[in-house]
Amino acid sequence: DGGITQSPKYLFRKEGQNVTLSCEQNLNHDAMYWYRQDPGQGLRLIYYSQIVNDFQKGDIAEGYSVSREKKESFPLTVTSAQKNPTAFYLCASSIQGNFISYNEQFFGPGTRLTVL
Amino acid sequence: GNSVTQMEGPVTLSEEAFLTINCTYTATGYPSLFWYVQYPGEGLQLLLKATKADDKGSNKGFEATYRKETTSFHLEKGSVQVSDSAVYFCALSQFTGGGNKLTFGTGTQLKVEL
């Protein structure tokens, strides 16, 4: 089955530690995205990547880092510089968009990160 | 910049009731509009979409019409079921030099009771 997997489903970290969230897709999509979801605030874009070895900051990139070494993988690192990292993190992917058409974003099941 | 405003929840309905969740947007040009649904503990799934003015998106009994004159994309369903209980997100997309990016509303929780 094609889709997006995120692991782990639940993650706990101590304050001051970096942690990496995994996102893998086998949909052969060029574009991948990371969102953060907080209660009452909808989804906010952290980083996105349109192609391998390239990525751009979203609206709330501070305290996060990403890499895109392979088409199917887009890991997100939450660093100790992120002031309030406890949230639900969602990864998504899509075929590459253009100015004529929109391409649906497919979402993974999410990772819930809790800082203790 | 772009923004999406949707009605606050939770919305609580009895089974078979009529559902409306309001959504309005602010954007330049001609965005595409979407409704996504999130069931408890899961990611988001695309429910329906409309890519130009007066288009009607529909899926699983849900409908929404792209109204450019009122900048709205309200979600409706004639008869809700308990299984429709979820959080619904309105979103818009516009192509920029950085690709297609989604702007989401804050979400509306729907609870359907027997």
Coordinates of C-alpha atoms in Angstrom, one line a residue:
Chain A
D1 CA 0.0 0.0 0.0
G2 CA 1.2 3.5 -0.8
G3 CA 1.3 6.1 1.8
I4 CA 3.1 8.1 4.4
T5 CA 4.5 6.7 7.6
Q6 CA 5.6 8.7 10.7
S7 CA 7.4 7.2 13.6
P8 CA 7.2 7.0 16.5
K9 CA 3.5 7.8 17.2
Y10 CA 4.3 9.1 20.7
L11 CA 7.6 10.6 21.7
F12 CA 8.9 11.9 25.0
R13 CA 11.9 14.0 25.5
K14 CA 13.6 15.8 28.3
E15 CA 14.0 19.6 28.1
G16 CA 17.2 20.6 26.4
Q17 CA 17.5 17.5 24.2
N18 CA 17.3 17.4 20.4
V19 CA 14.9 14.8 18.9
T20 CA 14.3 13.6 15.3
L21 CA 10.9 12.7 13.9
S22 CA 10.8 10.4 11.0
C23 CA 8.7 10.8 7.8
E24 CA 8.8 8.3 4.9
Q25 CA 6.6 8.2 1.8
N26 CA 6.4 5.6 -1.0
L27 CA 4.1 7.7 -3.2
N28 CA 6.9 8.9 -5.4
H29 CA 6.0 12.5 -4.5
D30 CA 8.5 15.3 -5.1
A31 CA 7.3 17.7 -2.5
M32 CA 7.2 17.1 1.3
Y33 CA 6.0 19.2 4.2
W34 CA 6.1 19.4 8.0
Y35 CA 3.3 21.0 10.0
R36 CA 2.8 21.6 13.7
Q37 CA -0.7 21.3 15.2
D38 CA -1.6 23.0 18.5
P39 CA -5.1 23.1 20.0
G40 CA -7.2 25.9 18.7
Q41 CA -4.5 27.0 16.2
G42 CA -4.9 24.7 13.2
L43 CA -1.9 23.6 11.3
R44 CA 1.2 25.8 10.8
L45 CA 3.9 25.1 8.2
I46 CA 7.4 24.5 9.6
Y47 CA 9.5 23.5 6.6
Y48 CA 8.8 22.2 3.1
S49 CA 10.9 20.7 0.3
Q50 CA 10.1 20.6 -3.4
I51 CA 13.0 18.5 -4.5
V52 CA 15.8 16.4 -3.1
N53 CA 18.6 18.4 -1.4
D54 CA 16.5 21.5 -1.3
F55 CA 14.1 22.9 1.4
Q56 CA 12.6 26.2 2.5
K57 CA 11.5 27.6 5.8
G58 CA 7.8 27.8 6.5
D59 CA 6.0 30.2 8.9
I60 CA 7.5 28.8 12.2
A61 CA 10.9 27.3 11.3
E62 CA 12.8 28.7 14.3
G63 CA 14.1 25.9 16.5
Y64 CA 13.6 23.2 13.9
S65 CA 15.9 21.7 11.2
V66 CA 15.3 19.3 8.3
S67 CA 17.2 17.4 5.6
R68 CA 16.1 15.9 2.3
E69 CA 18.8 13.5 1.2
K70 CA 16.4 11.0 -0.4
K71 CA 13.1 11.6 -2.3
E72 CA 11.2 9.3 0.1
S73 CA 12.5 10.7 3.4
F74 CA 12.1 14.1 5.1
P75 CA 13.2 13.9 8.8
L76 CA 12.5 16.8 11.2
T77 CA 14.7 17.6 14.1
V78 CA 13.3 19.5 17.0
T79 CA 16.2 21.3 18.7
S80 CA 16.7 22.5 22.2
A81 CA 16.3 26.1 20.8
Q82 CA 12.5 25.4 20.2
K83 CA 10.9 27.1 23.2
N84 CA 7.6 25.2 23.3
P85 CA 8.0 21.9 21.4
T86 CA 5.1 20.0 22.9
A87 CA 2.7 19.5 20.0
F88 CA 1.3 17.1 17.3
Y89 CA 3.6 17.0 14.2
L90 CA 2.2 16.1 10.8
C91 CA 4.1 15.3 7.7
A92 CA 2.6 15.5 4.2
S93 CA 3.6 15.0 0.6
S94 CA 2.3 15.9 -2.9
I95 CA 3.4 15.8 -6.5
Q96 CA 5.1 19.0 -7.5
G97 CA 2.7 21.8 -8.0
N98 CA 2.6 24.4 -10.7
F99 CA 0.8 27.7 -11.3
I100 CA -2.0 26.0 -13.2
S101 CA -3.0 23.2 -10.9
Y102 CA -3.1 22.4 -7.2
N103 CA -1.8 19.0 -6.1
E104 CA -3.5 17.3 -3.1
Q105 CA -1.4 16.9 0.0
F106 CA -1.4 13.5 1.6
F107 CA -0.9 13.4 5.4
G108 CA 0.8 10.9 7.6
P109 CA -0.7 9.8 11.0
G110 CA 1.3 12.2 13.0
T111 CA 3.7 12.1 16.0
R112 CA 2.8 13.5 19.3
L113 CA 5.8 15.0 21.0
T114 CA 5.8 15.7 24.8
V115 CA 8.6 17.5 26.5
L116 CA 8.9 16.5 30.2
Chain B
G1 CA -1.2 37.5 3.4
N2 CA -3.7 34.6 3.0
S3 CA -5.9 33.7 5.8
V4 CA -8.9 31.3 6.5
T5 CA -11.5 31.9 9.2
Q6 CA -13.9 29.2 10.2
M7 CA -16.6 28.9 12.9
E8 CA -15.5 27.9 16.3
G9 CA -16.6 24.6 17.8
P10 CA -17.4 22.3 19.2
V11 CA -20.6 21.9 17.1
T12 CA -22.9 19.3 18.7
L13 CA -25.7 17.8 16.6
S14 CA -28.1 14.9 16.9
E15 CA -27.9 12.1 14.3
E16 CA -29.7 13.0 11.0
A17 CA -29.5 16.7 11.7
F18 CA -28.4 19.2 9.0
L19 CA -24.8 20.4 9.2
T20 CA -23.3 23.8 8.2
I21 CA -19.7 24.8 9.1
N22 CA -18.9 28.3 7.9
C23 CA -15.6 29.2 6.2
T24 CA -14.4 32.5 4.8
Y25 CA -11.1 33.3 3.3
T26 CA -8.8 36.3 2.4
A27 CA -6.5 35.9 -0.6
T28 CA -5.3 37.7 -3.6
G29 CA -6.1 36.2 -7.0
Y30 CA -7.8 32.8 -7.4
P31 CA -6.9 30.3 -4.7
S32 CA -8.1 26.7 -4.6
L33 CA -10.2 25.8 -1.6
F34 CA -10.4 22.6 0.4
W35 CA -12.0 20.8 3.4
Y36 CA -9.9 18.3 5.3
V37 CA -11.2 16.0 8.0
Q38 CA -9.2 14.7 11.0
Y39 CA -10.5 11.7 13.0
P40 CA -9.2 11.3 16.6
G41 CA -5.5 10.5 16.8
E42 CA -5.1 10.5 13.0
G43 CA -3.7 12.7 10.3
L44 CA -5.7 14.8 7.9
Q45 CA -7.7 13.4 4.9
L46 CA -8.9 15.5 2.0
L47 CA -12.7 15.6 2.1
L48 CA -13.4 17.8 -0.9
K49 CA -12.0 20.6 -3.0
A50 CA -12.9 23.3 -5.5
T51 CA -10.5 25.0 -7.8
K52 CA -12.4 27.9 -9.3
A53 CA -15.4 30.1 -8.6
D54 CA -18.8 28.5 -8.5
D55 CA -17.3 25.0 -8.4
K56 CA -19.0 22.6 -6.0
G57 CA -16.9 20.0 -4.3
S58 CA -18.7 16.9 -2.9
N59 CA -17.8 13.7 -1.2
K60 CA -19.5 11.2 1.2
G61 CA -22.6 13.4 1.3
F62 CA -20.7 16.6 2.2
E63 CA -20.8 19.6 -0.2
A64 CA -19.2 23.0 -0.4
T65 CA -19.5 25.7 -3.1
Y66 CA -16.7 28.2 -4.0
R67 CA -18.3 31.6 -3.7
K68 CA -15.9 34.3 -4.8
E69 CA -18.4 37.2 -4.3
T70 CA -18.7 36.3 -0.6
T71 CA -15.2 34.7 -0.3
S72 CA -16.8 31.7 1.3
F73 CA -16.6 27.9 1.2
H74 CA -19.2 26.7 3.7
L75 CA -19.4 22.9 4.4
E76 CA -22.8 21.3 4.4
K77 CA -24.3 17.8 4.9
G78 CA -28.0 17.0 4.9
S79 CA -28.0 14.3 7.5
V80 CA -25.0 13.7 9.8
Q81 CA -24.1 10.4 11.3
V82 CA -22.2 9.5 14.5
S83 CA -19.3 8.4 12.3
D84 CA -19.0 12.0 11.0
S85 CA -17.7 13.1 14.5
A86 CA -14.2 14.6 13.7
V87 CA -12.4 17.9 13.3
Y88 CA -13.0 19.7 10.0
F89 CA -10.4 22.1 8.5
C90 CA -11.0 24.6 5.8
A91 CA -7.9 25.5 3.8
L92 CA -6.8 27.4 0.7
S93 CA -3.8 27.0 -1.6
Q94 CA -2.1 29.3 -4.0
F95 CA 1.0 28.7 -6.1
T96 CA 3.9 31.0 -5.2
G97 CA 7.5 30.9 -6.3
G98 CA 8.0 28.5 -3.5
G99 CA 5.4 26.0 -4.7
N100 CA 1.9 25.1 -3.6
K101 CA 1.3 25.9 0.1
L102 CA -1.8 25.3 2.2
T103 CA -3.2 27.9 4.6
F104 CA -5.5 26.3 7.2
G105 CA -8.3 27.6 9.4
T106 CA -8.2 26.7 13.1
G107 CA -10.5 23.7 12.7
T108 CA -14.1 23.0 13.9
Q109 CA -14.8 20.0 16.1
L110 CA -18.1 18.2 15.2
K111 CA -19.8 15.9 17.7
V112 CA -22.7 13.9 16.6
E113 CA -24.9 12.2 19.2
L114 CA -27.5 9.5 18.9

